[in-house]
mmCIF file of C-alpha atoms in Angstrom:
data_model
loop_
_atom_site.group_PDB
_atom_site.id
_atom_site.type_symbol
_atom_site.label_atom_id
_atom_site.label_comp_id
_atom_site.label_asym_id
_atom_site.label_seq_id
_atom_site.Cartn_x
_atom_site.Cartn_y
_atom_site.Cartn_z
ATOM 1 C CA MET A 1 -4.117 28.494 -19.555
ATOM 2 C CA THR A 2 -1.909 27.025 -22.054
ATOM 3 C CA ALA A 3 1.517 26.279 -21.003
ATOM 4 C CA PRO A 4 4.324 27.590 -22.417
ATOM 5 C CA ASP A 5 5.894 25.642 -25.568
ATOM 6 C CA VAL A 6 9.091 23.694 -23.175
ATOM 7 C CA ARG A 7 11.162 22.005 -26.075
ATOM 8 C CA LEU A 8 14.810 23.358 -27.151
ATOM 9 C CA ALA A 9 15.254 24.005 -30.629
ATOM 10 C CA GLU A 10 18.998 23.244 -30.900
ATOM 11 C CA PRO A 11 20.004 19.361 -31.252
ATOM 12 C CA PHE A 12 21.522 17.630 -28.359
ATOM 13 C CA ASP A 13 23.220 15.775 -29.979
ATOM 14 C CA GLY A 14 25.675 18.838 -31.715
ATOM 15 C CA MET A 15 25.920 20.361 -28.590
ATOM 16 C CA THR A 16 29.934 20.225 -26.476
ATOM 17 C CA ASP A 17 29.410 18.550 -23.428
ATOM 18 C CA ASP A 18 30.253 22.111 -21.237
ATOM 19 C CA ASP A 19 26.988 23.199 -22.892
ATOM 20 C CA LEU A 20 24.678 20.247 -22.267
ATOM 21 C CA LEU A 21 25.486 20.358 -18.293
ATOM 22 C CA ARG A 22 24.783 24.531 -18.877
ATOM 23 C CA LEU A 23 20.870 22.883 -19.511
ATOM 24 C CA LEU A 24 20.554 21.400 -15.737
ATOM 25 C CA GLU A 25 20.701 25.168 -14.747
ATOM 26 C CA THR A 26 19.056 27.492 -17.488
ATOM 27 C CA GLU A 27 16.471 25.598 -18.194
ATOM 28 C CA GLU A 28 15.474 24.458 -14.679
ATOM 29 C CA ASP A 29 12.399 22.096 -14.504
ATOM 30 C CA ARG A 30 11.569 22.215 -17.627
ATOM 31 C CA LEU A 31 14.789 20.566 -19.185
ATOM 32 C CA PRO A 32 13.270 17.568 -21.318
ATOM 33 C CA ARG A 33 13.995 13.788 -21.835
ATOM 34 C CA GLU A 34 15.678 14.010 -24.771
ATOM 35 C CA ALA A 35 18.286 15.673 -23.164
ATOM 36 C CA VAL A 36 18.361 12.995 -20.272
ATOM 37 C CA ASP A 37 18.834 11.040 -23.277
ATOM 38 C CA GLU A 38 21.849 12.400 -24.859
ATOM 39 C CA PHE A 39 23.345 12.508 -21.224
ATOM 40 C CA VAL A 40 22.706 8.694 -20.529
ATOM 41 C CA ALA A 41 24.128 8.252 -24.617
ATOM 42 C CA ARG A 42 27.521 10.005 -22.732
ATOM 43 C CA ALA A 43 27.396 8.382 -19.750
ATOM 44 C CA ASP A 44 31.020 7.370 -19.678
ATOM 45 C CA ARG A 45 32.201 11.245 -20.220
ATOM 46 C CA MET A 46 29.100 12.774 -17.761
ATOM 47 C CA ILE A 47 29.126 9.835 -14.933
ATOM 48 C CA GLU A 48 32.152 12.349 -13.467
ATOM 49 C CA PRO A 49 31.329 15.604 -13.735
ATOM 50 C CA LEU A 50 27.619 14.746 -13.242
ATOM 51 C CA THR A 51 28.657 12.471 -9.644
ATOM 52 C CA ALA A 52 30.917 16.068 -8.570
ATOM 53 C CA ILE A 53 27.222 18.518 -8.283
ATOM 54 C CA CYS A 54 25.428 15.547 -6.134
ATOM 55 C CA CYS A 55 28.664 14.671 -4.077
ATOM 56 C CA ASN A 56 29.140 18.685 -3.836
ATOM 57 C CA GLY A 57 27.059 20.597 -0.797
ATOM 58 C CA LYS A 58 27.530 24.296 -2.057
ATOM 59 C CA ALA A 59 25.474 22.052 -5.521
ATOM 60 C CA TRP A 60 22.228 21.769 -3.036
ATOM 61 C CA GLN A 61 22.832 25.573 -1.186
ATOM 62 C CA THR A 62 22.020 27.227 -4.623
ATOM 63 C CA ASP A 63 19.374 29.967 -5.453
ATOM 64 C CA GLY A 64 17.326 30.385 -8.294
ATOM 65 C CA ASN A 65 17.863 28.378 -11.406
ATOM 66 C CA ALA A 66 20.470 26.535 -10.394
ATOM 67 C CA PHE A 67 18.663 25.064 -6.844
ATOM 68 C CA TRP A 68 17.405 22.223 -9.921
ATOM 69 C CA THR A 69 21.618 21.304 -11.447
ATOM 70 C CA ALA A 70 21.468 18.497 -8.504
ATOM 71 C CA VAL A 71 18.303 17.527 -9.054
ATOM 72 C CA HIS A 72 18.747 16.641 -12.863
ATOM 73 C CA ALA A 73 22.666 14.788 -11.953
ATOM 74 C CA THR A 74 21.076 13.733 -9.381
ATOM 75 C CA PHE A 75 18.090 12.089 -11.484
ATOM 76 C CA ILE A 76 20.567 10.896 -14.757
ATOM 77 C CA VAL A 77 22.866 9.859 -12.750
ATOM 78 C CA ALA A 78 20.226 7.368 -11.682
ATOM 79 C CA ALA A 79 19.876 6.978 -15.653
ATOM 80 C CA ILE A 80 23.164 6.019 -16.253
ATOM 81 C CA GLY A 81 22.718 3.381 -13.504
ATOM 82 C CA GLY A 82 25.454 1.039 -12.707
ATOM 83 C CA GLU A 83 28.108 0.527 -10.202
ATOM 84 C CA ARG A 84 29.645 4.450 -11.432
ATOM 85 C CA SER A 85 26.174 5.533 -9.969
ATOM 86 C CA VAL A 86 26.459 4.600 -6.786
ATOM 87 C CA PRO A 87 28.715 7.311 -5.379
ATOM 88 C CA GLY A 88 27.170 9.775 -6.897
ATOM 89 C CA LEU A 89 23.084 8.541 -5.360
ATOM 90 C CA LEU A 90 25.436 8.397 -1.856
ATOM 91 C CA GLY A 91 26.480 12.093 -2.270
ATOM 92 C CA ALA A 92 22.860 13.053 -3.044
ATOM 93 C CA LEU A 93 21.100 11.000 -0.006
ATOM 94 C CA ARG A 94 22.685 12.822 2.324
ATOM 95 C CA HIS A 95 22.536 16.290 0.850
ATOM 96 C CA GLY A 96 19.437 15.529 -0.658
ATOM 97 C CA HIS A 97 18.018 14.681 3.316
ATOM 98 C CA ASP A 98 20.095 18.000 4.851
ATOM 99 C CA ARG A 99 18.660 20.449 2.567
ATOM 100 C CA HIS A 100 15.620 18.999 2.593
ATOM 101 C CA VAL A 101 15.251 18.263 -1.302
ATOM 102 C CA GLU A 102 12.070 16.423 -1.287
ATOM 103 C CA TRP A 103 12.001 15.614 -6.073
ATOM 104 C CA VAL A 104 14.917 13.663 -4.516
ATOM 105 C CA THR A 105 14.600 11.722 -1.341
ATOM 106 C CA GLU A 106 10.891 11.065 -2.594
ATOM 107 C CA VAL A 107 12.456 8.891 -5.726
ATOM 108 C CA LEU A 108 15.514 7.920 -4.241
ATOM 109 C CA PRO A 109 14.629 4.776 -2.853
ATOM 110 C CA ALA A 110 13.684 3.996 -7.075
ATOM 111 C CA MET A 111 16.784 4.573 -7.961
ATOM 112 C CA PHE A 112 18.316 2.301 -5.555
ATOM 113 C CA GLY A 113 16.513 0.047 -6.245
ATOM 114 C CA ALA A 114 16.851 0.050 -10.222
ATOM 115 C CA VAL A 115 21.093 0.055 -9.427
ATOM 116 C CA GLY A 116 20.579 -3.007 -7.512
ATOM 117 C CA ALA A 117 23.387 -5.079 -6.143
ATOM 118 C CA PRO A 118 26.492 -2.770 -6.251
ATOM 119 C CA ALA A 119 24.367 -0.114 -4.143
ATOM 120 C CA VAL A 120 23.703 -2.241 -1.064
ATOM 121 C CA GLU A 121 27.043 -1.925 1.227
ATOM 122 C CA GLY A 122 26.972 1.369 0.386
ATOM 123 C CA LEU A 123 23.488 1.588 1.752
ATOM 124 C CA MET A 124 24.219 -0.526 5.048
ATOM 125 C CA ARG A 125 27.123 1.776 5.776
ATOM 126 C CA VAL A 126 24.757 4.897 5.604
ATOM 127 C CA VAL A 127 21.900 2.857 7.771
ATOM 128 C CA THR A 128 24.654 2.176 10.556
ATOM 129 C CA ASP A 129 26.900 5.555 10.787
ATOM 130 C CA GLU A 130 25.037 7.194 14.152
ATOM 131 C CA LYS A 131 27.658 10.111 12.283
ATOM 132 C CA MET A 132 24.655 10.887 10.103
ATOM 133 C CA SER A 133 21.438 12.222 10.325
ATOM 134 C CA GLY A 134 18.922 9.932 11.643
ATOM 135 C CA MET A 135 16.626 10.977 8.457
ATOM 136 C CA ALA A 136 19.516 10.055 6.142
ATOM 137 C CA ARG A 137 19.600 6.808 8.054
ATOM 138 C CA TRP A 138 16.262 6.349 7.204
ATOM 139 C CA SER A 139 16.173 7.472 3.945
ATOM 140 C CA ALA A 140 19.598 4.567 3.474
ATOM 141 C CA ALA A 141 17.208 1.953 4.738
ATOM 142 C CA THR A 142 13.766 2.871 2.968
ATOM 143 C CA CYS A 143 16.594 2.845 -0.342
ATOM 144 C CA LEU A 144 17.593 -0.751 0.618
ATOM 145 C CA GLY A 145 14.059 -1.403 0.378
ATOM 146 C CA GLY A 146 14.259 -0.231 -3.212
ATOM 147 C CA VAL A 147 16.815 -2.910 -3.634
ATOM 148 C CA ALA A 148 14.426 -5.939 -2.197
ATOM 149 C CA ALA A 149 11.725 -4.886 -4.052
ATOM 150 C CA ARG A 150 13.582 -4.711 -8.012
ATOM 151 C CA HIS A 151 15.891 -7.475 -6.831
ATOM 152 C CA ASP A 152 14.633 -11.066 -5.530
ATOM 153 C CA GLU A 153 18.333 -12.392 -5.422
ATOM 154 C CA GLN A 154 18.585 -9.783 -2.515
ATOM 155 C CA ARG A 155 15.583 -9.847 -0.790
ATOM 156 C CA ASP A 156 15.909 -11.640 1.725
ATOM 157 C CA ARG A 157 19.644 -10.357 2.607
ATOM 158 C CA VAL A 158 18.399 -6.758 2.437
ATOM 159 C CA LEU A 159 15.351 -7.718 4.975
ATOM 160 C CA ASP A 160 17.512 -10.092 7.906
ATOM 161 C CA PHE A 161 19.906 -6.952 7.664
ATOM 162 C CA LEU A 162 16.623 -4.234 8.464
ATOM 163 C CA ARG A 163 15.391 -6.767 11.067
ATOM 164 C CA ASP A 164 18.464 -6.402 13.060
ATOM 165 C CA VAL A 165 18.667 -2.917 12.726
ATOM 166 C CA THR A 166 15.460 -3.088 14.460
ATOM 167 C CA GLY A 167 16.515 -4.298 17.243
ATOM 168 C CA HIS A 168 19.761 -2.415 17.887
ATOM 169 C CA GLY A 169 20.378 1.011 19.135
ATOM 170 C CA ASP A 170 18.228 3.409 20.831
ATOM 171 C CA ASP A 171 17.856 5.883 17.701
ATOM 172 C CA TYR A 172 14.026 5.666 16.806
ATOM 173 C CA GLU A 173 14.027 7.257 14.076
ATOM 174 C CA VAL A 174 16.029 4.802 12.724
ATOM 175 C CA ARG A 175 15.019 1.249 14.346
ATOM 176 C CA GLY A 176 11.339 2.827 12.890
ATOM 177 C CA GLY A 177 12.456 3.583 9.096
ATOM 178 C CA ALA A 178 13.851 -0.013 8.926
ATOM 179 C CA GLY A 179 10.678 -1.559 10.503
ATOM 180 C CA MET A 180 8.437 0.572 7.867
ATOM 181 C CA VAL A 181 9.926 -1.364 4.772
ATOM 182 C CA LEU A 182 9.572 -4.437 6.650
ATOM 183 C CA LEU A 183 6.135 -4.071 7.060
ATOM 184 C CA ASP A 184 6.064 -2.340 3.568
ATOM 185 C CA PHE A 185 7.307 -6.353 3.162
ATOM 186 C CA ARG A 186 5.353 -7.731 5.563
ATOM 187 C CA ARG A 187 7.217 -11.425 5.363
ATOM 188 C CA PRO A 188 4.942 -13.498 7.766
ATOM 189 C CA GLY A 189 8.700 -13.946 10.296
ATOM 190 C CA ASP A 190 9.124 -10.399 11.090
ATOM 191 C CA ARG A 191 6.134 -9.952 12.397
ATOM 192 C CA ASP A 192 6.995 -10.834 16.232
ATOM 193 C CA THR A 193 10.064 -8.520 16.011
ATOM 194 C CA LEU A 194 7.429 -5.791 14.184
ATOM 195 C CA GLU A 195 5.219 -5.945 17.251
ATOM 196 C CA ARG A 196 7.598 -5.855 19.448
ATOM 197 C CA LEU A 197 9.160 -2.773 18.324
ATOM 198 C CA GLY A 198 6.122 -0.804 18.400
ATOM 199 C CA GLN A 199 5.117 -1.971 21.528
ATOM 200 C CA GLN A 200 8.382 -0.074 22.668
ATOM 201 C CA MET A 201 7.790 3.103 20.489
ATOM 202 C CA ASP A 202 4.006 3.025 22.060
ATOM 203 C CA GLU A 203 5.694 3.007 25.153
ATOM 204 C CA GLU A 204 8.888 5.095 25.099
ATOM 205 C CA GLU A 205 8.780 8.639 26.794
ATOM 206 C CA GLY A 206 8.219 11.313 23.967
ATOM 207 C CA GLY A 207 9.179 8.616 21.630
ATOM 208 C CA LEU A 208 9.023 8.534 17.596
ATOM 209 C CA ARG A 209 5.895 6.520 17.684
ATOM 210 C CA MET A 210 5.941 5.766 13.639
ATOM 211 C CA PHE A 211 3.746 2.775 14.381
ATOM 212 C CA VAL A 212 2.492 0.353 17.203
ATOM 213 C CA ALA A 213 2.069 -3.069 17.220
ATOM 214 C CA SER A 214 -1.360 -2.563 16.149
ATOM 215 C CA ASP A 215 -0.528 -1.266 13.230
ATOM 216 C CA VAL A 216 1.530 -4.582 12.759
ATOM 217 C CA ASP A 217 -1.584 -6.773 13.691
ATOM 218 C CA HIS A 218 -3.501 -4.743 10.906
ATOM 219 C CA LEU A 219 -1.591 -4.570 8.520
ATOM 220 C CA TYR A 220 -0.144 -8.329 8.319
ATOM 221 C CA GLN A 221 -3.559 -9.445 8.099
ATOM 222 C CA SER A 222 -4.411 -7.632 4.516
ATOM 223 C CA GLY A 223 -1.830 -9.894 3.502
ATOM 224 C CA LYS A 224 -0.835 -7.716 0.695
ATOM 225 C CA ALA A 225 2.698 -6.005 -0.119
ATOM 226 C CA GLU A 226 2.951 -2.608 -0.586
ATOM 227 C CA LEU A 227 5.900 -1.597 -2.906
ATOM 228 C CA GLU A 228 4.776 1.084 -5.028
ATOM 229 C CA VAL A 229 7.161 3.314 -3.794
ATOM 230 C CA TYR A 230 10.005 0.917 -4.976
ATOM 231 C CA LEU A 231 8.477 0.568 -7.912
ATOM 232 C CA GLN A 232 8.543 4.706 -9.245
ATOM 233 C CA ASP A 233 9.566 5.813 -12.133
ATOM 234 C CA TRP A 234 11.464 8.572 -11.611
ATOM 235 C CA LEU A 235 12.334 9.822 -15.329
ATOM 236 C CA SER A 236 8.344 10.492 -15.708
ATOM 237 C CA PHE A 237 9.637 13.437 -13.898
ATOM 238 C CA TYR A 238 10.941 14.323 -18.307
ATOM 239 C CA ASP A 239 7.768 13.557 -19.857
ATOM 240 C CA ALA A 240 6.190 16.603 -21.941
ATOM 241 C CA HIS A 241 2.677 16.455 -20.122
ATOM 242 C CA GLU A 242 4.408 16.527 -16.892
ATOM 243 C CA ILE A 243 6.373 19.590 -17.633
ATOM 244 C CA ALA A 244 3.615 21.313 -19.270
ATOM 245 C CA ASP A 245 1.708 20.822 -16.197
ATOM 246 C CA ARG A 246 4.189 22.020 -13.907
ATOM 247 C CA GLN A 247 4.266 25.573 -15.895
ATOM 248 C CA GLU A 248 0.897 25.543 -15.794
ATOM 249 C CA ARG A 249 0.502 25.246 -12.273
ATOM 250 C CA TRP A 250 3.511 27.788 -11.803
ATOM 251 C CA GLN A 251 1.716 30.453 -14.220
ATOM 252 C CA LYS A 252 -1.746 29.842 -11.963
ATOM 253 C CA ALA A 253 0.319 30.646 -8.309
ATOM 254 C CA GLU A 254 1.563 33.117 -9.859
ATOM 255 C CA VAL A 255 -1.827 34.893 -10.536
ATOM 256 C CA VAL A 256 -2.705 34.090 -7.177
ATOM 257 C CA ARG A 257 0.356 35.564 -5.660
ATOM 258 C CA GLU A 258 0.312 38.554 -7.838
ATOM 259 C CA ALA A 259 -3.365 39.137 -6.935
ATOM 260 C CA GLU A 260 -2.963 38.954 -3.246
ATOM 261 C CA ASP A 261 -0.120 41.805 -3.548
ATOM 262 C CA ARG A 262 -3.326 43.455 -4.745
ATOM 263 C CA GLN A 263 -5.764 43.358 -1.867
ATOM 264 C CA PRO A 264 -5.740 46.183 0.018
ATOM 265 C CA ARG A 265 -4.488 46.665 3.811
ATOM 266 C CA VAL A 266 -5.387 48.114 6.511
ATOM 267 C CA ARG A 267 -4.503 48.484 9.496
ATOM 268 C CA ASP A 268 -5.520 47.418 12.941
ATOM 269 C CA ASP A 269 -6.255 48.981 16.568
ATOM 270 C CA SER A 270 -2.958 49.086 17.746
ATOM 271 C CA GLY A 271 -1.983 50.655 14.248
ATOM 272 C CA LEU A 272 0.133 47.765 12.500
ATOM 273 C CA LEU A 273 -0.589 47.203 9.146
ATOM 274 C CA LEU A 274 -2.310 44.163 7.738
ATOM 275 C CA LYS A 275 -3.384 42.425 4.766
ATOM 276 C CA ALA A 276 -6.956 42.306 4.109
ATOM 277 C CA PRO A 277 -7.874 37.875 2.955
ATOM 278 C CA PHE A 278 -7.411 37.003 -0.274
ATOM 279 C CA SER A 279 -10.685 37.447 -1.433
ATOM 280 C CA PRO A 280 -12.210 33.760 -3.032
ATOM 281 C CA GLY A 281 -13.768 36.516 -6.013
ATOM 282 C CA VAL A 282 -10.549 37.269 -7.211
ATOM 283 C CA GLN A 283 -9.107 34.266 -7.535
ATOM 284 C CA ALA A 284 -13.151 33.604 -9.776
ATOM 285 C CA ARG A 285 -11.908 36.583 -11.742
ATOM 286 C CA ASN A 286 -8.873 34.896 -12.399
ATOM 287 C CA GLY A 287 -9.791 31.597 -13.301
ATOM 288 C CA VAL A 288 -8.290 30.579 -10.702
ATOM 289 C CA GLY A 289 -9.494 27.419 -8.409
ATOM 290 C CA GLN A 290 -9.500 27.415 -4.569
ATOM 291 C CA ASP A 291 -6.766 25.231 -4.521
ATOM 292 C CA ALA A 292 -4.529 26.999 -6.462
ATOM 293 C CA ALA A 293 -2.422 27.650 -3.718
ATOM 294 C CA PHE A 294 -1.565 24.528 -3.432
ATOM 295 C CA PHE A 295 0.885 24.512 -6.164
ATOM 296 C CA SER A 296 2.681 27.909 -4.972
ATOM 297 C CA ARG A 297 6.490 28.411 -4.540
ATOM 298 C CA SER A 298 7.301 29.972 -1.720
ATOM 299 C CA THR A 299 10.398 31.225 -3.001
ATOM 300 C CA PRO A 300 12.065 31.113 -6.923
ATOM 301 C CA ALA A 301 15.417 29.161 -4.725
ATOM 302 C CA SER A 302 12.564 26.759 -2.851
ATOM 303 C CA PRO A 303 11.117 25.322 -5.835
ATOM 304 C CA PRO A 304 7.681 23.342 -3.941
ATOM 305 C CA ALA A 305 8.268 19.717 -3.131
ATOM 306 C CA PRO A 306 5.964 17.186 -3.624
ATOM 307 C CA LYS A 307 2.924 16.376 -2.262
ATOM 308 C CA THR A 308 4.158 14.431 1.415
ATOM 309 C CA GLY A 309 5.240 10.930 0.076
ATOM 310 C CA ARG A 310 3.322 7.631 1.768
ATOM 311 C CA ASN A 311 6.519 6.444 3.688
ATOM 312 C CA ASP A 312 6.880 10.483 4.914
ATOM 313 C CA PRO A 313 5.972 11.006 8.835
ATOM 314 C CA CYS A 314 2.977 12.761 8.931
ATOM 315 C CA PRO A 315 2.635 16.468 9.139
ATOM 316 C CA CYS A 316 0.595 16.356 11.772
ATOM 317 C CA GLY A 317 2.841 14.693 13.994
ATOM 318 C CA SER A 318 1.687 11.556 15.337
ATOM 319 C CA GLY A 319 5.081 9.877 14.548
ATOM 320 C CA LYS A 320 2.884 8.094 11.824
ATOM 321 C CA LYS A 321 3.843 7.192 8.685
ATOM 322 C CA PHE A 322 1.734 9.449 6.435
ATOM 323 C CA LYS A 323 0.334 6.607 4.232
ATOM 324 C CA LYS A 324 -1.123 5.027 7.931
ATOM 325 C CA CYS A 325 -2.269 7.993 9.244
ATOM 326 C CA HIS A 326 -3.908 10.948 7.115
ATOM 327 C CA GLY A 327 -2.874 10.082 4.342
ATOM 328 C CA ALA A 328 -5.308 7.450 5.281
ATOM 329 C CA LYS A 329 -7.791 9.137 5.569
#
């Protein structure tokens, strides 16, 4: 199956600012890198409207094509970078987690990491803000890890702050999130703190167990820091081959969905109308592999998120990091 040509014919440098902004919606996930580069070239004019999108909660609640507007705005604000990108990225951190937009939340640590020192104070305020959701505060801690991973001069300041966070408060989602960043860096001086926190989480009745003391021992024995999540290239989203691959996946998912809709319906003994199981033969006739359903979107307004991130909670409910649970298998 050949993916459609996703390039636009009109030169981007000939577009008005308003026309360029409209592309964030109309091109959905097909916006090419050349358009992003044009936004960055116009950063002095574009940073304000893009930041407004990132900070507008309603922009994150839209349906259909408009879903992509906030995603692109976040990516482009991060590409502009510097101190002026911080308000927009903080808005994206808050609203992205509120709406579970993993396209954005998965790469925020790398985005903030690229910004560096100008982002540190704002992220620290989020981590310590008890009015924010636990997940947003955890994410802010991970984003501070992004700064530490990319900026040696900020590393000890950031990691010392996170070590302090692990020792205060009753919110194990926040304390554990900070601890998991420390586990990624594995500074020798943090080991005792992490083992105590792991023991506390293990003993907490009904608590969230992101890691336990034995996990700390195992990871420190490996010795090597794991910083890949903080060093991702979020702009690869706009690479031509990535765009083409996404369109092919959506097409495959549509074939699967149409095939399911054609399946005969039967009634059970109670008279309820049931849909017959999806036949692998239908998949084969349509040239779709058995894993095609993995790529399907639940609705046009909720595009599929990336696979569970290595630093996300494992979907199995264990409370451990995905990379230390089913992601390690």
